Amino acid sequence: MASIKQQLYALCLKYIDERIKSAEQAIQFAQGSANEETKSSSGDKYETGRAMAQLEIEKINTQLNESKKIKLNLIQLENAAVNERVQPGSLVITSQGKFYISIPAGQFTIDKEIYFAISPSSPIAQQLLFSKVGDHFEFNKKEFVIQQIL
């Protein structure tokens, strides 16, 4: 059976692949809508419809590019070594939760345990990074103690 870290990595990869696929489909739909405007409209209405579709495509393209960057960052973490200090790619078990420092993918449940996939730039990750087992800090008025780094 795959380790918890491998399972979390796979879930994060699936999450980001779905985001990329969704954005690509949205771009195709918006492009199709823009093309339909060409066929069915005339004058100012046509120009407004095309402009709105183009703005939507640009917005989705920005999201798509961001998702692709996130995926590249995630791929670099696939075989992250375990260190005594927290770094990107670490799975950190604390007194207040379990955090996979990877991408902002949210909450996952594996074997009835809850894990949070968080970005290294998130506020909680900033508290965790470079800490070691036994270190503690306060976040949102809660005391966190690092119990294990995987």
PDB file of C-alpha atoms in Angstrom:
ATOM      1  CA  MET A   1       0.000   0.000   0.000  1.00  0.00           C
ATOM      2  CA  ALA A   2       1.205   3.491  -0.792  1.00  0.00           C
ATOM      3  CA  SER A   3       2.387   5.701   2.030  1.00  0.00           C
ATOM      4  CA  ILE A   4       0.147   8.508   3.245  1.00  0.00           C
ATOM      5  CA  LYS A   5       2.443  11.034   1.549  1.00  0.00           C
ATOM      6  CA  GLN A   6       2.184   9.164  -1.764  1.00  0.00           C
ATOM      7  CA  GLN A   7      -1.593   9.044  -1.434  1.00  0.00           C
ATOM      8  CA  LEU A   8      -1.736  12.772  -0.661  1.00  0.00           C
ATOM      9  CA  TYR A   9       0.514  13.502  -3.626  1.00  0.00           C
ATOM     10  CA  ALA A  10      -1.773  11.454  -5.906  1.00  0.00           C
ATOM     11  CA  LEU A  11      -4.862  13.254  -4.582  1.00  0.00           C
ATOM     12  CA  CYS A  12      -3.227  16.649  -5.115  1.00  0.00           C
ATOM     13  CA  LEU A  13      -2.199  15.670  -8.640  1.00  0.00           C
ATOM     14  CA  LYS A  14      -5.741  14.532  -9.409  1.00  0.00           C
ATOM     15  CA  TYR A  15      -7.122  17.798  -7.964  1.00  0.00           C
ATOM     16  CA  ILE A  16      -4.872  20.014 -10.092  1.00  0.00           C
ATOM     17  CA  ASP A  17      -5.386  17.898 -13.231  1.00  0.00           C
ATOM     18  CA  GLU A  18      -9.144  18.307 -12.804  1.00  0.00           C
ATOM     19  CA  ARG A  19      -8.722  22.075 -12.444  1.00  0.00           C
ATOM     20  CA  ILE A  20      -6.658  22.186 -15.634  1.00  0.00           C
ATOM     21  CA  LYS A  21      -9.165  20.035 -17.542  1.00  0.00           C
ATOM     22  CA  SER A  22     -12.070  22.173 -16.309  1.00  0.00           C
ATOM     23  CA  ALA A  23     -10.342  25.390 -17.402  1.00  0.00           C
ATOM     24  CA  GLU A  24      -9.533  23.939 -20.832  1.00  0.00           C
ATOM     25  CA  GLN A  25     -13.177  22.899 -21.283  1.00  0.00           C
ATOM     26  CA  ALA A  26     -14.375  26.348 -20.191  1.00  0.00           C
ATOM     27  CA  ILE A  27     -12.086  27.974 -22.768  1.00  0.00           C
ATOM     28  CA  GLN A  28     -13.471  25.720 -25.504  1.00  0.00           C
ATOM     29  CA  PHE A  29     -17.030  26.537 -24.451  1.00  0.00           C
ATOM     30  CA  ALA A  30     -16.338  30.288 -24.369  1.00  0.00           C
ATOM     31  CA  GLN A  31     -14.646  30.101 -27.770  1.00  0.00           C
ATOM     32  CA  GLY A  32     -17.633  28.207 -29.144  1.00  0.00           C
ATOM     33  CA  SER A  33     -19.979  30.836 -27.723  1.00  0.00           C
ATOM     34  CA  ALA A  34     -17.927  33.600 -29.303  1.00  0.00           C
ATOM     35  CA  ASN A  35     -18.073  31.818 -32.649  1.00  0.00           C
ATOM     36  CA  GLU A  36     -21.861  31.463 -32.337  1.00  0.00           C
ATOM     37  CA  GLU A  37     -22.125  35.220 -31.724  1.00  0.00           C
ATOM     38  CA  THR A  38     -20.465  35.726 -35.099  1.00  0.00           C
ATOM     39  CA  LYS A  39     -23.132  33.643 -36.819  1.00  0.00           C
ATOM     40  CA  SER A  40     -26.210  34.939 -35.032  1.00  0.00           C
ATOM     41  CA  SER A  41     -25.590  38.605 -34.294  1.00  0.00           C
ATOM     42  CA  SER A  42     -25.011  41.784 -36.140  1.00  0.00           C
ATOM     43  CA  GLY A  43     -23.736  45.243 -35.334  1.00  0.00           C
ATOM     44  CA  ASP A  44     -23.007  46.426 -31.779  1.00  0.00           C
ATOM     45  CA  LYS A  45     -24.565  43.364 -30.165  1.00  0.00           C
ATOM     46  CA  TYR A  46     -22.071  41.164 -32.034  1.00  0.00           C
ATOM     47  CA  GLU A  47     -19.119  43.301 -30.952  1.00  0.00           C
ATOM     48  CA  THR A  48     -20.263  43.336 -27.306  1.00  0.00           C
ATOM     49  CA  GLY A  49     -20.797  39.566 -27.273  1.00  0.00           C
ATOM     50  CA  ARG A  50     -17.390  38.905 -28.823  1.00  0.00           C
ATOM     51  CA  ALA A  51     -15.682  41.283 -26.395  1.00  0.00           C
ATOM     52  CA  MET A  52     -17.351  39.657 -23.384  1.00  0.00           C
ATOM     53  CA  ALA A  53     -16.399  36.189 -24.627  1.00  0.00           C
ATOM     54  CA  GLN A  54     -12.810  37.327 -25.180  1.00  0.00           C
ATOM     55  CA  LEU A  55     -12.621  38.732 -21.640  1.00  0.00           C
ATOM     56  CA  GLU A  56     -13.943  35.452 -20.261  1.00  0.00           C
ATOM     57  CA  ILE A  57     -11.366  33.489 -22.275  1.00  0.00           C
ATOM     58  CA  GLU A  58      -8.554  35.713 -20.961  1.00  0.00           C
ATOM     59  CA  LYS A  59      -9.754  35.249 -17.371  1.00  0.00           C
ATOM     60  CA  ILE A  60      -9.923  31.468 -17.757  1.00  0.00           C
ATOM     61  CA  ASN A  61      -6.518  31.413 -19.490  1.00  0.00           C
ATOM     62  CA  THR A  62      -5.050  33.183 -16.443  1.00  0.00           C
ATOM     63  CA  GLN A  63      -6.562  30.521 -14.191  1.00  0.00           C
ATOM     64  CA  LEU A  64      -5.303  27.773 -16.504  1.00  0.00           C
ATOM     65  CA  ASN A  65      -1.758  29.152 -16.491  1.00  0.00           C
ATOM     66  CA  GLU A  66      -1.810  29.448 -12.689  1.00  0.00           C
ATOM     67  CA  SER A  67      -2.990  25.847 -12.391  1.00  0.00           C
ATOM     68  CA  LYS A  68      -0.196  24.697 -14.701  1.00  0.00           C
ATOM     69  CA  LYS A  69       2.375  26.517 -12.542  1.00  0.00           C
ATOM     70  CA  ILE A  70       0.926  24.874  -9.436  1.00  0.00           C
ATOM     71  CA  LYS A  71       1.192  21.469 -11.124  1.00  0.00           C
ATOM     72  CA  LEU A  72       4.866  22.086 -11.966  1.00  0.00           C
ATOM     73  CA  ASN A  73       5.524  22.984  -8.328  1.00  0.00           C
ATOM     74  CA  LEU A  74       3.726  19.833  -7.199  1.00  0.00           C
ATOM     75  CA  ILE A  75       5.692  17.591  -9.577  1.00  0.00           C
ATOM     76  CA  GLN A  76       8.923  18.859  -8.012  1.00  0.00           C
ATOM     77  CA  LEU A  77       7.695  17.565  -4.642  1.00  0.00           C
ATOM     78  CA  GLU A  78       6.919  14.020  -5.787  1.00  0.00           C
ATOM     79  CA  ASN A  79      10.006  12.470  -4.210  1.00  0.00           C
ATOM     80  CA  ALA A  80      10.690  15.039  -1.508  1.00  0.00           C
ATOM     81  CA  ALA A  81      13.076  13.630   1.061  1.00  0.00           C
ATOM     82  CA  VAL A  82      12.171  13.515   4.721  1.00  0.00           C
ATOM     83  CA  ASN A  83      14.211  16.025   6.698  1.00  0.00           C
ATOM     84  CA  GLU A  84      14.323  16.919  10.337  1.00  0.00           C
ATOM     85  CA  ARG A  85      13.023  20.379   9.447  1.00  0.00           C
ATOM     86  CA  VAL A  86       9.746  21.120   7.663  1.00  0.00           C
ATOM     87  CA  GLN A  87      10.107  21.980   3.980  1.00  0.00           C
ATOM     88  CA  PRO A  88       7.871  21.921   0.892  1.00  0.00           C
ATOM     89  CA  GLY A  89       6.821  18.315   0.366  1.00  0.00           C
ATOM     90  CA  SER A  90       6.736  17.544   4.087  1.00  0.00           C
ATOM     91  CA  LEU A  91       3.773  15.963   5.808  1.00  0.00           C
ATOM     92  CA  VAL A  92       3.609  17.615   9.204  1.00  0.00           C
ATOM     93  CA  ILE A  93       1.669  16.066  12.066  1.00  0.00           C
ATOM     94  CA  THR A  94       0.831  18.651  14.716  1.00  0.00           C
ATOM     95  CA  SER A  95      -1.273  18.705  17.839  1.00  0.00           C
ATOM     96  CA  GLN A  96      -3.926  20.618  15.856  1.00  0.00           C
ATOM     97  CA  GLY A  97      -3.923  18.853  12.499  1.00  0.00           C
ATOM     98  CA  LYS A  98      -2.020  17.162   9.696  1.00  0.00           C
ATOM     99  CA  PHE A  99      -0.604  19.345   6.940  1.00  0.00           C
ATOM    100  CA  TYR A 100       0.890  18.353   3.583  1.00  0.00           C
ATOM    101  CA  ILE A 101       2.990  21.309   2.437  1.00  0.00           C
ATOM    102  CA  SER A 102       2.370  21.127  -1.302  1.00  0.00           C
ATOM    103  CA  ILE A 103      -0.418  22.964  -3.138  1.00  0.00           C
ATOM    104  CA  PRO A 104      -3.602  24.702  -1.985  1.00  0.00           C
ATOM    105  CA  ALA A 105      -5.895  21.715  -2.558  1.00  0.00           C
ATOM    106  CA  GLY A 106      -7.786  21.764   0.712  1.00  0.00           C
ATOM    107  CA  GLN A 107      -8.942  18.876   2.840  1.00  0.00           C
ATOM    108  CA  PHE A 108      -8.552  15.172   2.084  1.00  0.00           C
ATOM    109  CA  THR A 109      -9.637  12.171   4.128  1.00  0.00           C
ATOM    110  CA  ILE A 110      -7.528   9.011   4.062  1.00  0.00           C
ATOM    111  CA  ASP A 111      -8.386   6.078   6.332  1.00  0.00           C
ATOM    112  CA  LYS A 112     -10.766   8.310   8.311  1.00  0.00           C
ATOM    113  CA  GLU A 113      -7.954  10.775   9.041  1.00  0.00           C
ATOM    114  CA  ILE A 114      -8.177  14.386   7.836  1.00  0.00           C
ATOM    115  CA  TYR A 115      -5.216  15.987   6.064  1.00  0.00           C
ATOM    116  CA  PHE A 116      -4.869  19.497   4.688  1.00  0.00           C
ATOM    117  CA  ALA A 117      -2.917  20.112   1.479  1.00  0.00           C
ATOM    118  CA  ILE A 118      -1.629  23.663   1.809  1.00  0.00           C
ATOM    119  CA  SER A 119       0.580  25.967  -0.197  1.00  0.00           C
ATOM    120  CA  PRO A 120       4.060  26.743   1.177  1.00  0.00           C
ATOM    121  CA  SER A 121       3.064  30.412   0.988  1.00  0.00           C
ATOM    122  CA  SER A 122      -0.052  29.997   3.154  1.00  0.00           C
ATOM    123  CA  PRO A 123       0.048  31.621   6.607  1.00  0.00           C
ATOM    124  CA  ILE A 124       0.043  28.296   8.487  1.00  0.00           C
ATOM    125  CA  ALA A 125       2.795  26.884   6.251  1.00  0.00           C
ATOM    126  CA  GLN A 126       4.878  29.971   6.921  1.00  0.00           C
ATOM    127  CA  GLN A 127       4.661  29.098  10.617  1.00  0.00           C
ATOM    128  CA  LEU A 128       5.559  25.454   9.934  1.00  0.00           C
ATOM    129  CA  LEU A 129       8.420  25.855   7.467  1.00  0.00           C
ATOM    130  CA  PHE A 130      11.888  25.129   8.863  1.00  0.00           C
ATOM    131  CA  SER A 131      10.454  24.008  12.215  1.00  0.00           C
ATOM    132  CA  LYS A 132      11.436  20.679  13.755  1.00  0.00           C
ATOM    133  CA  VAL A 133       9.740  18.079  15.937  1.00  0.00           C
ATOM    134  CA  GLY A 134       8.964  19.575  19.342  1.00  0.00           C
ATOM    135  CA  ASP A 135       8.743  23.164  18.100  1.00  0.00           C
ATOM    136  CA  HIS A 136       5.554  25.011  18.899  1.00  0.00           C
ATOM    137  CA  PHE A 137       3.828  28.170  17.742  1.00  0.00           C
ATOM    138  CA  GLU A 138       0.517  29.951  18.025  1.00  0.00           C
ATOM    139  CA  PHE A 139      -1.795  30.372  15.054  1.00  0.00           C
ATOM    140  CA  ASN A 140      -5.337  31.759  15.213  1.00  0.00           C
ATOM    141  CA  LYS A 141      -5.160  31.679  19.012  1.00  0.00           C
ATOM    142  CA  LYS A 142      -4.383  27.947  19.023  1.00  0.00           C
ATOM    143  CA  GLU A 143      -1.183  26.351  20.242  1.00  0.00           C
ATOM    144  CA  PHE A 144       0.445  23.995  17.703  1.00  0.00           C
ATOM    145  CA  VAL A 145       3.150  21.491  18.607  1.00  0.00           C
ATOM    146  CA  ILE A 146       4.988  19.682  15.819  1.00  0.00           C
ATOM    147  CA  GLN A 147       4.816  15.983  16.638  1.00  0.00           C
ATOM    148  CA  GLN A 148       6.154  14.358  13.492  1.00  0.00           C
ATOM    149  CA  ILE A 149       7.623  15.256  10.082  1.00  0.00           C
ATOM    150  CA  LEU A 150       7.246  12.736   7.267  1.00  0.00           C
TER     151      LEU A 150
END
